[in-house]
Short mmCIF file of C-alpha atoms in Angstrom, two decimals:
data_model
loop_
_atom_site.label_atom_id
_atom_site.label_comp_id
_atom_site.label_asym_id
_atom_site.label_seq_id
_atom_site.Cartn_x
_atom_site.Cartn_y
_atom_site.Cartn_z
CA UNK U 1 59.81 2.46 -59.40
CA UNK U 2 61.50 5.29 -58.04
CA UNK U 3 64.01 4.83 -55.69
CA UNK U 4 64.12 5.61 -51.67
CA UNK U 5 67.82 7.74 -51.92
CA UNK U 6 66.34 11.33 -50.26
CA UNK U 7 69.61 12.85 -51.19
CA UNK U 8 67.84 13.61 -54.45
CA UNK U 9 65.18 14.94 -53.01
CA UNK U 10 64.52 19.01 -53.29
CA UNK U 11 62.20 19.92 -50.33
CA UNK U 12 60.01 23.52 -50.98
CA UNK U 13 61.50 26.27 -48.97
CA UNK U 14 59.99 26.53 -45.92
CA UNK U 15 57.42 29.62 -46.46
CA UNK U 16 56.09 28.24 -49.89
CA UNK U 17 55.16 24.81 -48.12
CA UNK U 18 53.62 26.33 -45.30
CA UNK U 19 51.45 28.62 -48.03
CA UNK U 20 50.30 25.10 -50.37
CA UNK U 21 50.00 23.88 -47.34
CA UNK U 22 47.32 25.19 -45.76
CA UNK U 23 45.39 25.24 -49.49
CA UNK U 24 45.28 21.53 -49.79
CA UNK U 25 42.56 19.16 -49.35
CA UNK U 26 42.92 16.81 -46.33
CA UNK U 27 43.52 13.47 -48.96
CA UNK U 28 46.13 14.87 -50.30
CA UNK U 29 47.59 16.18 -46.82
CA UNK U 30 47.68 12.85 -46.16
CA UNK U 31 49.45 11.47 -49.09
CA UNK U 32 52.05 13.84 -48.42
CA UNK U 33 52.73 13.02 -44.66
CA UNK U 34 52.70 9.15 -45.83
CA UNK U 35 54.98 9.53 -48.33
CA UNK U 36 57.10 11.96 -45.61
CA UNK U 37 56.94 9.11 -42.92
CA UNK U 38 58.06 6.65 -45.50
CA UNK U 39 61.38 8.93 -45.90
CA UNK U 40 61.71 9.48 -42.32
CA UNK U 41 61.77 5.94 -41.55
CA UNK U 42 65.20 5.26 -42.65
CA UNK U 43 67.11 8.70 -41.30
CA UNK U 44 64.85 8.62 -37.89
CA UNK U 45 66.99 5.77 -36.40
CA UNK U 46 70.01 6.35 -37.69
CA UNK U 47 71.74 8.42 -34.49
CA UNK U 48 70.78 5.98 -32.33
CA UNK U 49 71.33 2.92 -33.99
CA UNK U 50 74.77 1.91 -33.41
CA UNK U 51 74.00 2.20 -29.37
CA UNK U 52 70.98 0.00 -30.34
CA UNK U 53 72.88 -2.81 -31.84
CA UNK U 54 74.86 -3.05 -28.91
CA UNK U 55 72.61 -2.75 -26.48
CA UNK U 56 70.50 -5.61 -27.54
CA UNK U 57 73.48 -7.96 -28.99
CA UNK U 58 76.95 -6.41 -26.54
CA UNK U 59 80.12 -6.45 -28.95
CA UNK U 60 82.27 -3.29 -30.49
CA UNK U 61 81.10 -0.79 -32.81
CA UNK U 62 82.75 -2.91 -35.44
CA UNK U 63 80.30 -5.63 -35.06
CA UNK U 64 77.21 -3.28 -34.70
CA UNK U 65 78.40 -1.63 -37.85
CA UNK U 66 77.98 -4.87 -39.54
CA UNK U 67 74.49 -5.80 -38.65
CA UNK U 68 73.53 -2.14 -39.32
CA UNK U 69 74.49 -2.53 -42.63
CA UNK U 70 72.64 -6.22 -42.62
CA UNK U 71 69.57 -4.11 -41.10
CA UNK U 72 69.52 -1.17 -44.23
CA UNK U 73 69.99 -3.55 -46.81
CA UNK U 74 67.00 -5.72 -45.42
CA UNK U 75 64.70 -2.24 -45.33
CA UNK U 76 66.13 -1.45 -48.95
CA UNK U 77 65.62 -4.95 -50.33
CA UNK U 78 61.96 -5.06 -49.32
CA UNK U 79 61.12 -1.87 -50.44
CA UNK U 80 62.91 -2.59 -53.92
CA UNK U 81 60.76 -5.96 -54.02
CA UNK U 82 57.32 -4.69 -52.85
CA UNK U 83 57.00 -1.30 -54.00
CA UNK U 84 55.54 -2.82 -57.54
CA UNK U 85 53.58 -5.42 -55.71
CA UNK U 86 51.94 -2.89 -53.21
CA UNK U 87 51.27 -0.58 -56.36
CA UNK U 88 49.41 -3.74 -58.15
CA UNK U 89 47.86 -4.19 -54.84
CA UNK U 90 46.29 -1.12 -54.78
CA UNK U 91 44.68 -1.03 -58.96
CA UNK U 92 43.62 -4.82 -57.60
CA UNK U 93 41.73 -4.01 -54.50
CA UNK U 94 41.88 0.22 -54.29
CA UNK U 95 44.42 2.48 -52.73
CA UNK U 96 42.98 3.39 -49.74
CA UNK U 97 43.03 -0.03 -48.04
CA UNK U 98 46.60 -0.84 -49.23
CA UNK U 99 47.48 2.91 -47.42
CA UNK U 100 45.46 2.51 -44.47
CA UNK U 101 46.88 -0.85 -43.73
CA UNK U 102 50.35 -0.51 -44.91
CA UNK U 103 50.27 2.44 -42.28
CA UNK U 104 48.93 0.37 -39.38
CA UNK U 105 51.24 -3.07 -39.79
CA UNK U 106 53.92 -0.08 -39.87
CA UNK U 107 52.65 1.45 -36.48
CA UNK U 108 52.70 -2.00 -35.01
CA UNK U 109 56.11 -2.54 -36.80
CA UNK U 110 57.67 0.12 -34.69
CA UNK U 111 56.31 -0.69 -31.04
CA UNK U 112 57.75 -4.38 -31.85
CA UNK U 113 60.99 -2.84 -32.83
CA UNK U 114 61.06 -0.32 -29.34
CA UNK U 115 60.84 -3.35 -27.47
CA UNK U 116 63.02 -5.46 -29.29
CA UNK U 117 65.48 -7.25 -27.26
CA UNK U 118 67.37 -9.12 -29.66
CA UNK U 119 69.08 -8.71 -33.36
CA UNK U 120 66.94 -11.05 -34.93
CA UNK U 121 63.27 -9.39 -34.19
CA UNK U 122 65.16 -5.83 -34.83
CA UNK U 123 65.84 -7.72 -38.06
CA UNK U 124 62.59 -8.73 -38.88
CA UNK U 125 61.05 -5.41 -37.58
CA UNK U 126 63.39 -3.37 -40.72
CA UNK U 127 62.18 -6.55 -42.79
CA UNK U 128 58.68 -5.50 -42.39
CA UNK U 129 59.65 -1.93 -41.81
CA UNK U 130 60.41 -2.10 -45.18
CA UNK U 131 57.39 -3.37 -47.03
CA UNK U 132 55.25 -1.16 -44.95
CA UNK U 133 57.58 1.96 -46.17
CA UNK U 134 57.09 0.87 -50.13
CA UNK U 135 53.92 2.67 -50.45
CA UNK U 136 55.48 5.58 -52.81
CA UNK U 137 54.01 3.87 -55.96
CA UNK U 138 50.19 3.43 -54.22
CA UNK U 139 51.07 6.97 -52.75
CA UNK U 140 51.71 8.35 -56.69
CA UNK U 141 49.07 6.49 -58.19
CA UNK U 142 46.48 7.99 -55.22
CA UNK U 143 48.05 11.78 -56.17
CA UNK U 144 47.31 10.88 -59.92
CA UNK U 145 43.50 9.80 -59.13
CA UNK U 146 43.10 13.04 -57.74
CA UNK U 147 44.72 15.66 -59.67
CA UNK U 148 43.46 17.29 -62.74
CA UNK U 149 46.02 16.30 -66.06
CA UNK U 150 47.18 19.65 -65.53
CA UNK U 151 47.94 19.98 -62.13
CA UNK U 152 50.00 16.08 -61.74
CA UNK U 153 53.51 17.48 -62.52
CA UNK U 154 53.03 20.34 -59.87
CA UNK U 155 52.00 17.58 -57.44
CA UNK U 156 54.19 14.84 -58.29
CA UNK U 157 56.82 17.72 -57.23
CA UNK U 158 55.36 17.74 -54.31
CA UNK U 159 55.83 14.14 -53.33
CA UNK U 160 59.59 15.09 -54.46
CA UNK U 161 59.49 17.59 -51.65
CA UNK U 162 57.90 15.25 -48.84
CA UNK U 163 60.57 12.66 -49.34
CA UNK U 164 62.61 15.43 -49.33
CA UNK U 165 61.59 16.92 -45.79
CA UNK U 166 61.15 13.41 -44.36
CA UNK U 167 64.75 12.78 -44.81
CA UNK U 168 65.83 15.87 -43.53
CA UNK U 169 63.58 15.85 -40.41
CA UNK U 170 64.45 12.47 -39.80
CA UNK U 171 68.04 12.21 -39.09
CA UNK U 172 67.28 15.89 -37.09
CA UNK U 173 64.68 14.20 -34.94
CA UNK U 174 65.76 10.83 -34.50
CA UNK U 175 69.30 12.48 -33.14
CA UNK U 176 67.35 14.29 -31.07
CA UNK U 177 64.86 11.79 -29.22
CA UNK U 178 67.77 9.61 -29.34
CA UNK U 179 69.00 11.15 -25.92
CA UNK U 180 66.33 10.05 -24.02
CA UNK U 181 67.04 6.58 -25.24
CA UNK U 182 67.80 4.17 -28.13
CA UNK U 183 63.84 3.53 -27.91
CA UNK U 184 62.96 6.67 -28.57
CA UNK U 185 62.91 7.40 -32.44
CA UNK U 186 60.79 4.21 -32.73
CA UNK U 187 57.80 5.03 -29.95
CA UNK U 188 58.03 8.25 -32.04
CA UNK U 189 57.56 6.65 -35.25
CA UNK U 190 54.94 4.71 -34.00
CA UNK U 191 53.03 7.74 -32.84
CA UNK U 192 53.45 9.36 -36.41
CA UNK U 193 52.07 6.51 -38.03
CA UNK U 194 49.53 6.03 -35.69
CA UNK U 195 48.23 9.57 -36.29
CA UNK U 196 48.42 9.11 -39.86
CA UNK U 197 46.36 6.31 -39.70
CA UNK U 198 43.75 7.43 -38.15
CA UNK U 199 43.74 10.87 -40.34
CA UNK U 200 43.73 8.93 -43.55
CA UNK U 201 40.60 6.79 -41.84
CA UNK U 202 38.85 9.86 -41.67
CA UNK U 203 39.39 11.92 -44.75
CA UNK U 204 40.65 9.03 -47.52
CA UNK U 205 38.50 8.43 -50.16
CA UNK U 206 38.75 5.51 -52.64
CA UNK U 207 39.53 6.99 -55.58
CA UNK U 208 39.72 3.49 -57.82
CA UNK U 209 36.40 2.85 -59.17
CA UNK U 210 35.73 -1.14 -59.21
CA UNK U 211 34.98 -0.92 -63.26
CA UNK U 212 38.96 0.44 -63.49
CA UNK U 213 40.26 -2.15 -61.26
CA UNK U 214 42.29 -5.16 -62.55
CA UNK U 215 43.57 -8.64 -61.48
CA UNK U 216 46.76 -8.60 -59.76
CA UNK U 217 49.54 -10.42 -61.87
CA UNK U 218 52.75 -11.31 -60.24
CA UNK U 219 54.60 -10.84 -63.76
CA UNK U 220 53.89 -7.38 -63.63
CA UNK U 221 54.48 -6.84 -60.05
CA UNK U 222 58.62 -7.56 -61.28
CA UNK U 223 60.78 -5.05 -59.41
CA UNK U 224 63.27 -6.13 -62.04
CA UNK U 225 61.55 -5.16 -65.16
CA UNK U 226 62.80 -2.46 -65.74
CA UNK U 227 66.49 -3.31 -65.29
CA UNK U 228 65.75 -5.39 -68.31
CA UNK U 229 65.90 -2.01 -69.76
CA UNK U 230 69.16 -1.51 -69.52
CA UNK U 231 70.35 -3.82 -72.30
CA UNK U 232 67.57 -2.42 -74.62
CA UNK U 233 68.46 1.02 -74.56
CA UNK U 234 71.13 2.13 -77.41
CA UNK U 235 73.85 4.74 -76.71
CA UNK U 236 73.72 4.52 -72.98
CA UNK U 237 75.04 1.80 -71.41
CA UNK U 238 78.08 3.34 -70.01
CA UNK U 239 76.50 6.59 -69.08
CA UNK U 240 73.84 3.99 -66.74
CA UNK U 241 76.86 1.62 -65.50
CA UNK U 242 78.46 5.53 -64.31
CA UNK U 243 75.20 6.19 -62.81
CA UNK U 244 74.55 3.09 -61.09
CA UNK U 245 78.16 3.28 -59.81
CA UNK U 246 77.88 7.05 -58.22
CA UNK U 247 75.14 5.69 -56.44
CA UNK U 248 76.97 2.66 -54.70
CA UNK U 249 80.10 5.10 -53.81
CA UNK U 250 77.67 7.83 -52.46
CA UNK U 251 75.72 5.62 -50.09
CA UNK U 252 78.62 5.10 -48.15
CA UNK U 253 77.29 8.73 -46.26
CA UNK U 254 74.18 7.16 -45.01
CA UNK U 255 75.68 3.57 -44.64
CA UNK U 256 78.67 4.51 -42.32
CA UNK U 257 77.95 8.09 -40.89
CA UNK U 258 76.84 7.02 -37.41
CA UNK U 259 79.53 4.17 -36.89
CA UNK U 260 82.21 6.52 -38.39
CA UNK U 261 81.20 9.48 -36.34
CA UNK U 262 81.09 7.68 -32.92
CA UNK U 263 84.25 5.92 -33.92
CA UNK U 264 86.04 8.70 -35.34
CA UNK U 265 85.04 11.65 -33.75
CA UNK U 266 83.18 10.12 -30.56
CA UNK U 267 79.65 11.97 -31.54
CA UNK U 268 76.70 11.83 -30.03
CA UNK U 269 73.23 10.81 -31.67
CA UNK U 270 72.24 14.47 -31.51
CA UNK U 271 75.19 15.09 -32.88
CA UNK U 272 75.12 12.42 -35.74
CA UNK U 273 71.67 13.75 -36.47
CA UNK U 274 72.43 17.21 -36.44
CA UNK U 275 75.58 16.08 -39.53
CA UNK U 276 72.69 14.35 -41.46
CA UNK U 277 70.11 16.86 -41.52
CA UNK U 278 72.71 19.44 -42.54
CA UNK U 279 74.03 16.65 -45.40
CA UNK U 280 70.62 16.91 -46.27
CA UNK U 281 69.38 20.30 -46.49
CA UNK U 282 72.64 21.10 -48.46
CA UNK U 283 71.87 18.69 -50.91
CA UNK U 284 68.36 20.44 -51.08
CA UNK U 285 70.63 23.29 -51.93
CA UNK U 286 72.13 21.98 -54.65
CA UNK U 287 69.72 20.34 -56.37
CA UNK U 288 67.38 23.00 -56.01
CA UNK U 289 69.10 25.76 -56.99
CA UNK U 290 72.81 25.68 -57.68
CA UNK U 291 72.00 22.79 -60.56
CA UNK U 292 70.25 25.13 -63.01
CA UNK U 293 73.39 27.72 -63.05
CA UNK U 294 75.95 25.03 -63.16
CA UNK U 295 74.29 23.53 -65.90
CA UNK U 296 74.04 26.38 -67.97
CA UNK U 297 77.47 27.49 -67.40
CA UNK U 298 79.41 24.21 -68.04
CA UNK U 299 76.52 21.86 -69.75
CA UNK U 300 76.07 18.33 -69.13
CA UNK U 301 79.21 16.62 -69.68
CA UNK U 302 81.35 19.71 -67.93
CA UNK U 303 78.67 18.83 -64.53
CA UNK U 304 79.31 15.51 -64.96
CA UNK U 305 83.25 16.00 -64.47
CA UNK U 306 82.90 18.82 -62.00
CA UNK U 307 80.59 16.55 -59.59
CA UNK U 308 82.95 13.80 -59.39
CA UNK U 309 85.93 15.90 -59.14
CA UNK U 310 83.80 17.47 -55.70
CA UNK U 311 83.04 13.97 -54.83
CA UNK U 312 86.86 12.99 -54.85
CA UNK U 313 88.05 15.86 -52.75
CA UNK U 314 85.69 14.84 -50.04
CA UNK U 315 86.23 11.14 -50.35
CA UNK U 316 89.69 11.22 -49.54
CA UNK U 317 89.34 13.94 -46.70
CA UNK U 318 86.61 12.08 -45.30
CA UNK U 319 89.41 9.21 -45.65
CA UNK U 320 91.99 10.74 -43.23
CA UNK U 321 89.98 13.29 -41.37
CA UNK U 322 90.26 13.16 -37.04
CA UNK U 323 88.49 16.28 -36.40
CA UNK U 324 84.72 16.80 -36.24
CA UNK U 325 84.92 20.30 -36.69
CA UNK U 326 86.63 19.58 -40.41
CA UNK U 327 83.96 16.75 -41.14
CA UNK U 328 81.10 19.32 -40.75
CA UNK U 329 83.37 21.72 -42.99
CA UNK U 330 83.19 19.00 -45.66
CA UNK U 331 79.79 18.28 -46.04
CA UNK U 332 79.21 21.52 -48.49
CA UNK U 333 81.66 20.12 -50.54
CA UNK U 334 80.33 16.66 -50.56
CA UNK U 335 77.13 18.19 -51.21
CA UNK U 336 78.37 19.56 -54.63
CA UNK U 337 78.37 15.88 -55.82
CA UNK U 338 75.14 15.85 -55.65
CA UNK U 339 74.95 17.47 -59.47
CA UNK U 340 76.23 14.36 -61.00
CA UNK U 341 72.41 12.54 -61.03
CA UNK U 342 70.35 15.21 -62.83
CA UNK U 343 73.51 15.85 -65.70
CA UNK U 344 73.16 12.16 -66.25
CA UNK U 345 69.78 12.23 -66.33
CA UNK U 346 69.59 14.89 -68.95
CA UNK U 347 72.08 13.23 -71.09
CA UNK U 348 70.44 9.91 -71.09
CA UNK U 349 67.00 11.50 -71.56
CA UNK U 350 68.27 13.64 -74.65
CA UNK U 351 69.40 10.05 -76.31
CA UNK U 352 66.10 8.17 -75.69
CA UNK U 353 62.47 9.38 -77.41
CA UNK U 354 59.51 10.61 -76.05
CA UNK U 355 58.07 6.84 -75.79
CA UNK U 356 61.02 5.50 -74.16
CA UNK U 357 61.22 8.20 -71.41
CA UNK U 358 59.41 5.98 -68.63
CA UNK U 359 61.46 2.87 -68.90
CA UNK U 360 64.68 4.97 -69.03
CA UNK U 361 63.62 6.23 -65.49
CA UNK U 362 61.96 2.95 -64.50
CA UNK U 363 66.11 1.62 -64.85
CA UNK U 364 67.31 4.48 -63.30
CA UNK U 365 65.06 3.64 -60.56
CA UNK U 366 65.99 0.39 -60.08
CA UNK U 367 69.52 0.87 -60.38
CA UNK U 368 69.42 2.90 -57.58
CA UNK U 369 67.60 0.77 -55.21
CA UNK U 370 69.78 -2.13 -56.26
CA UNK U 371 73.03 0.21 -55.03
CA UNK U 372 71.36 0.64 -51.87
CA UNK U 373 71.09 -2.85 -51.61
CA UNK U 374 74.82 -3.34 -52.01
CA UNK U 375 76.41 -0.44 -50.64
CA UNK U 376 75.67 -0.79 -46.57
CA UNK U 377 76.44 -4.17 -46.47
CA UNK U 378 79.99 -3.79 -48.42
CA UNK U 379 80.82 0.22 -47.11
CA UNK U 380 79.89 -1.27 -43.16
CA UNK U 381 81.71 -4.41 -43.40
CA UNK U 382 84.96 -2.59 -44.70
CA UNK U 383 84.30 -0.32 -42.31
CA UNK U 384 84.67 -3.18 -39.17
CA UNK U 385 87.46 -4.71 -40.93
CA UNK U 386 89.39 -1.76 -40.32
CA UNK U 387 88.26 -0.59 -37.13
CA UNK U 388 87.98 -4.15 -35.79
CA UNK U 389 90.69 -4.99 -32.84
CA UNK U 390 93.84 -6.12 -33.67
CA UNK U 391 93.13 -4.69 -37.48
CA UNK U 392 96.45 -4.44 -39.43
CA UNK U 393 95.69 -1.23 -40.29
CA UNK U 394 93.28 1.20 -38.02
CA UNK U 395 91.22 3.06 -40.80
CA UNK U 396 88.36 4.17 -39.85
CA UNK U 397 87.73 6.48 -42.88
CA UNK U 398 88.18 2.83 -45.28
CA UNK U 399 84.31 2.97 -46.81
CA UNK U 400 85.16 6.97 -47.87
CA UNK U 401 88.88 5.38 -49.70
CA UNK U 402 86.63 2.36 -51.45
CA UNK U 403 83.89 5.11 -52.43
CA UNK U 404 86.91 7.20 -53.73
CA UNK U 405 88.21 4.48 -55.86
CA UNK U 406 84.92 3.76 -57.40
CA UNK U 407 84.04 7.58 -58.12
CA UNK U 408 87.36 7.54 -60.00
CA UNK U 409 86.13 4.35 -62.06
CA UNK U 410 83.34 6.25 -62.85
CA UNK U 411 84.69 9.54 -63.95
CA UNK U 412 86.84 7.60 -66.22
CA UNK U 413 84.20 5.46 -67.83
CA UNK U 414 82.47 8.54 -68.33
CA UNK U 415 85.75 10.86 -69.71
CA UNK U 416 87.03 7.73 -71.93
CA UNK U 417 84.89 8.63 -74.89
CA UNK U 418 82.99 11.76 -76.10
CA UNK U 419 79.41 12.21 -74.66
CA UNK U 420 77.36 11.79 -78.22
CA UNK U 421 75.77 14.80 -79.30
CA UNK U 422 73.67 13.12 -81.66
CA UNK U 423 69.72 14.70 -81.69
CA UNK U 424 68.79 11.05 -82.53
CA UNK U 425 66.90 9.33 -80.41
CA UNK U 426 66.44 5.67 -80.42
CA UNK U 427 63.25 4.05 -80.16
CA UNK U 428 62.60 0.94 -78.43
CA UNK U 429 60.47 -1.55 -80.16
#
């Protein structure tokens, strides 16, 4: 399963998209825009939800900032869950039913949600919100039917760059609509969806013959498969527990930016969205095109280091920053961080064989979904704790200190013993 983080995400520059663009068939147009919604559906309400909270439930930012994180780890859960099951859905019954519909319930998902007028249906809204959004698996598998053997890895890539774009565009647009109202961003949503809808109606094919399909099995529909991975893979255990653990600390940006930003530095949502769109085309940057050079200059191991060393720095400004102006500065440098996934990944994938490749990634996957399931709800309720009235100590900038203490866990699990160098690769019976 791979996971819903964006910030790992490279999207095409701009020219080269609009070029394959305007080459591609209309299917796989729409696979891309699905698969773009699905990423936008996360950053699009972002700006404007901690003015949404309290709107519909009254209370401090404190409070909202806990049920946001309540709300993100419901939409994360759900898609960790059903993104197998949807998949199995789709070799069971086809792929463009499980699309089509998954697209509509989302439509309707979103008009609930824009006339929400209490925390519980907001809740259930991201609750469904989330199923609805797990579609990347049916999405890949739909890409796969079409594509020539030669031409998948050039299209996977660009289902890298949708999710990409979607999370870019999403915090840009949702901070954006957001001042003409908290409902905004959703009747937006709904209209994208909509749309979508009705072009995949049009152009989708079924690409699953019935002679290929098989019977759904709930056994194999286990999100936590391959997390049993983890204990079966030699030599890597600590380099996975360093991943896993950059993950939680690093999710603390999309967890807490809004509340910390209007609590902090009294931003706007255009303003919020404007930070997160930037966060995110810089990470575009660097995993795009500053990771090659880095990694060929210092290697693995020396990335590794350097990443968390970046990540540090901005932790603890982030920590004790009061000026906007310096926040914006800092989001290159947090940015930089972002070359800590792809070292690991090389280093893990040099130590496993050529058979063991997909269940490496398969844990990686999961890993990663299961930090986004932990980190809003711990980084937002440290985050009211310390901004709460009457707190013993005001720190708004608390979630950035508890992300810096992990990071440094990390980087010393990860500098405590060699990296092995070993060419062997274990194989997994």
């Amino acid at each position: 399963m791979r996971s819903r983080v964006a910030l790992h995400r490279a999207p095409l520059p701009l020219p080269l998209m609009r070029t394959t663009f305007n080459r591609m068939p209309l299917p796989l147009i729409f696979i891309l825009l699905t698969v773009m919604i699905d990423a936008m559906g996360v950053g699009l309400i972002l700006p404007v939800m901690p003015d949404l909270i309290r709107e519909v439930r009254g209370g401090g930012l404190s409070d909202a900032a806990l049920w946001g994180g309540v709300l993100a780890t419901g939409f994360a859960a759900m898609q960790f869950l059903f993104g197998p099951v949807l998949g199995g859905l789709s070799d069971r019954f086809g792929r463009r039913p499980v699309l089509l519909l998954a697209l509509v319930v989302m439509t309707v998902d979103y008009g609930v949600m824009a006339l929400a007028g209490s925390i519980w249906l907001l809740l259930i809204g991201r609750l469904v919100g989330g199923i609805t959004a797990a579609t990347h698996a049916t999405a890949s598998a739909y890409m796969a039917d079409i594509s020539p053997a030669q031409d998948r890895a050039a299209r996977f890539g660009l289902i890298g760059a949708a999710f990409g774009a979607g999370f870019v565009l999403g915090p840009l647009m949702g901070g954006i609509l957001g001042e003409y109202g908290t409902r905004a961003p959703f009747w937006a949503a709904a209209v994208l969806a909509a749309g979508n809808a009705a072009l995949g109606w049009r152009v989708l094919r079924e690409t699953l013959p019935q002679t290929q399909r098989r019977r759904f099995d709930w056994r194999r529909a286990n999100p936590l498969g391959a997390l049993h991975a983890l204990g079966r893979l030699p030599g890597i255990g600590r380099m996975l527990l360093v991943y896993f653990i950059y993950h939680v600390g690093f999710a603390a940006y999309p967890a807490v930016w809004a509340y910390f930003g209007v609590e902090r530095f009294g931003w706007s949502p255009t303003m919020i969205g404007l930070s997160l769109g930037l966060f995110g085309v810089q990470m575009a940057l660097v995993q795009g095109a500053l990771i090659g050079p880095v990694l060929r200059r210092l290697g693995a191991r020396g990335t590794v280091i350097i990443g968390h060393v970046f990540a540090l720095a901005a932790f603890a400004a982030l920590t004790l920053l009061s000026s906007g102006t310096w926040a914006l500065i800092m989001i290159p440098l947090a940015a930089l961080a972002g070359v800590i996934p792809p070292a690991l990944q090389g280093i893990m994938s040099a130590r496993v064989s050529a058979d063991a490749q997909g269940e490496l990634h398969g844990a990686l996957s999961s890993s990663t979904a299961l930090a986004m399931i932990i980190s809003p709800l711990t980084m937002t309720a440290v985050f009211a704790y310390f901004t709460a009235p009457g707190a013993a100590l005001y720190l708004p900038g608390a979630p950035f200190l508890l992300a810096l203490l992990l990071t440094c866990g990390g980087l010393i699990i990860f500098a405590s013993r060699p990296t092995p160098t070993s060419q062997s690769k274990p194989k997994l019976d």
